[in-house]
PDB file of C-alpha atoms in Angstrom:
ATOM      1  CA  MET V 767       0.000   0.000   0.000  1.00 48.00           C
ATOM      2  CA  SER V 768       1.137   3.509  -0.736  1.00 58.00           C
ATOM      3  CA  ASP V 769       1.719   5.983   2.086  1.00 72.00           C
ATOM      4  CA  THR V 770      -0.217   8.575   0.068  1.00 88.00           C
ATOM      5  CA  PRO V 771      -3.726   9.090   1.497  1.00 92.00           C
ATOM      6  CA  ALA V 772      -6.517   7.856  -0.777  1.00 93.00           C
ATOM      7  CA  VAL V 773      -8.732  10.788   0.255  1.00 95.00           C
ATOM      8  CA  THR V 774      -8.361  14.134   2.038  1.00 96.00           C
ATOM      9  CA  ILE V 775     -11.508  15.747   3.445  1.00 96.00           C
ATOM     10  CA  ASP V 776     -11.646  19.244   4.970  1.00 97.00           C
ATOM     11  CA  LEU V 777     -14.432  19.580   7.543  1.00 96.00           C
ATOM     12  CA  ALA V 778     -13.091  22.673   9.301  1.00 96.00           C
ATOM     13  CA  GLY V 779     -15.907  24.827  10.607  1.00 96.00           C
ATOM     14  CA  MET V 780     -18.156  21.829  11.213  1.00 95.00           C
ATOM     15  CA  PRO V 781     -19.067  21.118  14.858  1.00 94.00           C
ATOM     16  CA  CYS V 782     -18.601  17.665  16.364  1.00 91.00           C
ATOM     17  CA  PRO V 783     -19.660  14.987  15.602  1.00 92.00           C
ATOM     18  CA  ALA V 784     -19.718  16.053  11.905  1.00 94.00           C
ATOM     19  CA  PRO V 785     -15.962  15.411  11.355  1.00 95.00           C
ATOM     20  CA  LEU V 786     -16.282  11.877  12.757  1.00 94.00           C
ATOM     21  CA  LEU V 787     -19.363  11.157  10.640  1.00 93.00           C
ATOM     22  CA  GLY V 788     -17.604  12.487   7.533  1.00 94.00           C
ATOM     23  CA  ALA V 789     -14.543  10.336   8.226  1.00 94.00           C
ATOM     24  CA  LYS V 790     -16.747   7.269   8.732  1.00 93.00           C
ATOM     25  CA  LYS V 791     -18.487   7.774   5.369  1.00 93.00           C
ATOM     26  CA  ILE V 792     -15.128   7.989   3.588  1.00 94.00           C
ATOM     27  CA  ILE V 793     -13.322   5.191   5.424  1.00 93.00           C
ATOM     28  CA  ASP V 794     -16.242   2.794   4.890  1.00 89.00           C
ATOM     29  CA  ASP V 795     -15.495   2.981   1.132  1.00 90.00           C
ATOM     30  CA  LEU V 796     -11.710   2.494   1.456  1.00 92.00           C
ATOM     31  CA  GLN V 797      -9.922  -0.824   1.120  1.00 92.00           C
ATOM     32  CA  ALA V 798      -8.266  -2.394   4.167  1.00 90.00           C
ATOM     33  CA  GLY V 799      -4.978  -0.651   4.923  1.00 89.00           C
ATOM     34  CA  GLN V 800      -5.752   2.491   2.892  1.00 92.00           C
ATOM     35  CA  THR V 801      -5.426   5.872   4.601  1.00 95.00           C
ATOM     36  CA  MET V 802      -7.334   9.125   4.561  1.00 96.00           C
ATOM     37  CA  VAL V 803      -6.685  12.590   5.987  1.00 97.00           C
ATOM     38  CA  LEU V 804      -9.379  14.487   7.871  1.00 97.00           C
ATOM     39  CA  LEU V 805      -8.895  18.223   8.446  1.00 97.00           C
ATOM     40  CA  SER V 806     -10.864  19.608  11.388  1.00 97.00           C
ATOM     41  CA  ASP V 807     -10.767  22.525  13.802  1.00 97.00           C
ATOM     42  CA  CYS V 808     -13.380  21.121  16.203  1.00 95.00           C
ATOM     43  CA  PRO V 809     -11.714  20.597  19.615  1.00 93.00           C
ATOM     44  CA  GLY V 810     -13.602  17.346  20.258  1.00 93.00           C
ATOM     45  CA  THR V 811     -12.544  15.605  17.050  1.00 94.00           C
ATOM     46  CA  GLU V 812      -9.433  13.953  18.512  1.00 91.00           C
ATOM     47  CA  ASP V 813     -11.333  12.311  21.378  1.00 90.00           C
ATOM     48  CA  ASP V 814     -14.157  11.280  19.012  1.00 91.00           C
ATOM     49  CA  LEU V 815     -11.714   9.671  16.565  1.00 93.00           C
ATOM     50  CA  PHE V 816      -9.734   7.955  19.315  1.00 88.00           C
ATOM     51  CA  ALA V 817     -12.852   6.325  20.799  1.00 86.00           C
ATOM     52  CA  TRP V 818     -14.208   5.408  17.366  1.00 88.00           C
ATOM     53  CA  CYS V 819     -10.905   3.823  16.295  1.00 88.00           C
ATOM     54  CA  LYS V 820     -10.757   1.733  19.473  1.00 82.00           C
ATOM     55  CA  PHE V 821     -14.302   0.522  18.751  1.00 77.00           C
ATOM     56  CA  THR V 822     -13.883  -0.148  15.005  1.00 84.00           C
ATOM     57  CA  GLY V 823     -10.267  -1.294  14.820  1.00 85.00           C
ATOM     58  CA  ASN V 824      -9.387   1.548  12.460  1.00 91.00           C
ATOM     59  CA  GLU V 825      -6.158   3.350  13.341  1.00 91.00           C
ATOM     60  CA  LEU V 826      -5.494   7.008  14.138  1.00 91.00           C
ATOM     61  CA  VAL V 827      -2.012   7.109  12.608  1.00 90.00           C
ATOM     62  CA  SER V 828      -1.166  10.749  13.327  1.00 90.00           C
ATOM     63  CA  ASN V 829      -2.570  14.120  14.285  1.00 91.00           C
ATOM     64  CA  LEU V 830      -0.634  17.175  13.122  1.00 92.00           C
ATOM     65  CA  LYS V 831      -1.554  20.736  14.076  1.00 93.00           C
ATOM     66  CA  GLN V 832      -1.568  23.055  11.059  1.00 94.00           C
ATOM     67  CA  ALA V 833      -0.599  26.742  11.016  1.00 95.00           C
ATOM     68  CA  ASP V 834      -4.186  27.691  10.069  1.00 96.00           C
ATOM     69  CA  GLY V 835      -5.584  26.187  13.302  1.00 94.00           C
ATOM     70  CA  LYS V 836      -6.809  22.972  11.715  1.00 96.00           C
ATOM     71  CA  THR V 837      -5.545  19.541  12.719  1.00 96.00           C
ATOM     72  CA  ALA V 838      -4.766  16.929  10.061  1.00 96.00           C
ATOM     73  CA  TYR V 839      -5.803  13.476  11.289  1.00 96.00           C
ATOM     74  CA  THR V 840      -4.475  10.528   9.286  1.00 95.00           C
ATOM     75  CA  LEU V 841      -6.723   7.479   9.611  1.00 95.00           C
ATOM     76  CA  LYS V 842      -6.027   3.949   8.379  1.00 94.00           C
ATOM     77  CA  LYS V 843      -8.823   1.499   7.593  1.00 92.00           C
ATOM     78  CA  ALA V 844      -8.746  -1.692   9.642  1.00 87.00           C
ATOM     79  CA  GLY V 845      -7.837  -4.985   8.072  1.00 82.00           C
ATOM     80  CA  GLY V 846      -4.487  -4.065   6.565  1.00 64.00           C
ATOM     81  CA  ALA V 847      -1.146  -5.352   7.741  1.00 59.00           C
ATOM     82  CA  GLN V 848      -0.637  -5.191  11.517  1.00 58.00           C
ATOM     83  CA  THR V 849       1.227  -1.960  12.267  1.00 63.00           C
ATOM     84  CA  THR V 850       1.033  -1.856  16.060  1.00 72.00           C
ATOM     85  CA  PRO V 851       3.739  -3.981  17.686  1.00 83.00           C
ATOM     86  CA  ILE V 852       2.745  -6.525  20.336  1.00 86.00           C
ATOM     87  CA  ALA V 853       4.194  -5.479  23.702  1.00 92.00           C
ATOM     88  CA  HIS V 854       5.619  -7.879  26.273  1.00 94.00           C
ATOM     89  CA  VAL V 855       5.297  -5.259  29.047  1.00 94.00           C
ATOM     90  CA  THR V 856       3.183  -2.091  29.416  1.00 95.00           C
ATOM     91  CA  LEU V 857       4.239   0.922  31.495  1.00 97.00           C
ATOM     92  CA  ASP V 858       1.540   3.596  31.942  1.00 96.00           C
ATOM     93  CA  MET V 859       3.180   6.858  33.037  1.00 97.00           C
ATOM     94  CA  ARG V 860       0.269   9.247  32.435  1.00 95.00           C
ATOM     95  CA  GLY V 861       0.401  12.071  34.952  1.00 95.00           C
ATOM     96  CA  VAL V 862       4.177  11.785  35.448  1.00 96.00           C
ATOM     97  CA  SER V 863       6.259  14.707  34.186  1.00 96.00           C
ATOM     98  CA  CYS V 864       9.345  14.294  32.012  1.00 94.00           C
ATOM     99  CA  PRO V 865      11.932  12.805  32.386  1.00 95.00           C
ATOM    100  CA  GLY V 866      10.044  10.381  34.678  1.00 96.00           C
ATOM    101  CA  PRO V 867       8.656   8.195  31.868  1.00 97.00           C
ATOM    102  CA  ILE V 868      12.118   7.659  30.357  1.00 97.00           C
ATOM    103  CA  LEU V 869      13.722   6.930  33.725  1.00 97.00           C
ATOM    104  CA  GLU V 870      11.094   4.299  34.578  1.00 97.00           C
ATOM    105  CA  ALA V 871      11.205   2.833  31.058  1.00 97.00           C
ATOM    106  CA  LYS V 872      14.983   2.471  31.347  1.00 97.00           C
ATOM    107  CA  LYS V 873      14.600   0.566  34.630  1.00 96.00           C
ATOM    108  CA  LEU V 874      12.091  -1.828  33.066  1.00 95.00           C
ATOM    109  CA  LEU V 875      14.097  -2.281  29.864  1.00 96.00           C
ATOM    110  CA  ASP V 876      17.228  -3.085  31.893  1.00 96.00           C
ATOM    111  CA  GLY V 877      15.417  -6.182  33.182  1.00 96.00           C
ATOM    112  CA  MET V 878      14.069  -7.247  29.784  1.00 96.00           C
ATOM    113  CA  LYS V 879      15.664  -9.560  27.220  1.00 96.00           C
ATOM    114  CA  ALA V 880      16.975  -8.346  23.856  1.00 95.00           C
ATOM    115  CA  GLY V 881      14.136  -8.241  21.334  1.00 95.00           C
ATOM    116  CA  GLU V 882      11.369  -7.801  23.908  1.00 96.00           C
ATOM    117  CA  ILE V 883       9.020  -4.844  23.443  1.00 96.00           C
ATOM    118  CA  LEU V 884       7.915  -2.276  26.011  1.00 97.00           C
ATOM    119  CA  GLN V 885       4.742  -0.239  25.497  1.00 95.00           C
ATOM    120  CA  LEU V 886       5.215   3.099  27.276  1.00 97.00           C
ATOM    121  CA  VAL V 887       2.191   5.393  27.694  1.00 95.00           C
ATOM    122  CA  SER V 888       2.852   9.043  28.545  1.00 96.00           C
ATOM    123  CA  ASP V 889       0.976  12.337  28.436  1.00 95.00           C
ATOM    124  CA  CYS V 890       3.990  14.520  29.249  1.00 94.00           C
ATOM    125  CA  PRO V 891       4.026  17.235  26.533  1.00 92.00           C
ATOM    126  CA  GLY V 892       7.757  16.751  25.900  1.00 92.00           C
ATOM    127  CA  SER V 893       7.682  12.963  25.786  1.00 92.00           C
ATOM    128  CA  VAL V 894       7.519  12.595  21.984  1.00 91.00           C
ATOM    129  CA  ALA V 895      10.720  14.575  21.392  1.00 91.00           C
ATOM    130  CA  ASP V 896      12.415  13.201  24.525  1.00 94.00           C
ATOM    131  CA  ILE V 897      11.780   9.543  23.718  1.00 95.00           C
ATOM    132  CA  GLU V 898      12.755   9.942  20.072  1.00 92.00           C
ATOM    133  CA  SER V 899      16.042  11.568  21.104  1.00 94.00           C
ATOM    134  CA  TRP V 900      16.683   9.032  23.887  1.00 95.00           C
ATOM    135  CA  SER V 901      16.098   6.092  21.532  1.00 95.00           C
ATOM    136  CA  HIS V 902      18.984   7.285  19.319  1.00 94.00           C
ATOM    137  CA  SER V 903      21.471   7.101  22.191  1.00 94.00           C
ATOM    138  CA  ALA V 904      20.116   4.179  24.248  1.00 94.00           C
ATOM    139  CA  PRO V 905      20.139   0.439  23.494  1.00 95.00           C
ATOM    140  CA  VAL V 906      16.495   0.601  22.351  1.00 96.00           C
ATOM    141  CA  GLU V 907      14.725   0.878  19.023  1.00 95.00           C
ATOM    142  CA  LEU V 908      11.639   3.097  18.794  1.00 94.00           C
ATOM    143  CA  LEU V 909       9.247   0.966  16.721  1.00 90.00           C
ATOM    144  CA  ALA V 910       6.180   3.209  16.817  1.00 87.00           C
ATOM    145  CA  THR V 911       4.737   6.357  18.355  1.00 86.00           C
ATOM    146  CA  LEU V 912       0.937   6.363  18.321  1.00 82.00           C
ATOM    147  CA  PRO V 913      -1.331   9.207  19.464  1.00 81.00           C
ATOM    148  CA  MET V 914      -3.975   8.505  22.078  1.00 80.00           C
ATOM    149  CA  ALA V 915      -6.694  10.729  23.532  1.00 73.00           C
ATOM    150  CA  ARG V 916      -6.001  13.963  25.398  1.00 76.00           C
ATOM    151  CA  GLY V 917      -2.366  14.414  24.359  1.00 82.00           C
ATOM    152  CA  ALA V 918      -1.156  10.995  25.475  1.00 88.00           C
ATOM    153  CA  HIS V 919       1.014   8.788  23.264  1.00 90.00           C
ATOM    154  CA  GLU V 920       1.936   5.115  23.134  1.00 91.00           C
ATOM    155  CA  PHE V 921       5.597   4.379  22.468  1.00 94.00           C
ATOM    156  CA  TYR V 922       6.745   0.903  21.453  1.00 94.00           C
ATOM    157  CA  LEU V 923      10.393   0.320  22.369  1.00 97.00           C
ATOM    158  CA  ARG V 924      12.358  -2.834  21.540  1.00 96.00           C
ATOM    159  CA  LYS V 925      15.404  -3.658  23.644  1.00 96.00           C
ATOM    160  CA  LYS V 926      18.517  -4.141  21.483  1.00 95.00           C
TER     161      LYS V 926
END
């Protein structure tokens, strides 16, 4: 499958749940594994999409804030190749400020075997940049960074 979205739909100015309903209409017609981009400025769209994806198996691949105030949400239709790694251990660090999530992840990873995967969940605003930087200098490989609701992210780290 190409990384190029099959469809881009701009629903800025539409109140929730219109962006979710628009995304559903489009994604229902996509093939498994295809992606679409939804542009929205409704503040509830992220939470709506997150809950809907958990329910349907579709994937919220990314959410990027645009300079014009819109957010571009990339959605992937369920049924394609598995993109989320399977974790051996989960560490939920929501509510803990940086660098706490990295320090605790390091402790857990030190006790894990090479090749095992840690799922780290954090809502610290700096965690995305911190974990990406840390993974370049630590004996870990950052396999995936997935957005969750309310600014939290899932990080999948494999011990080298």
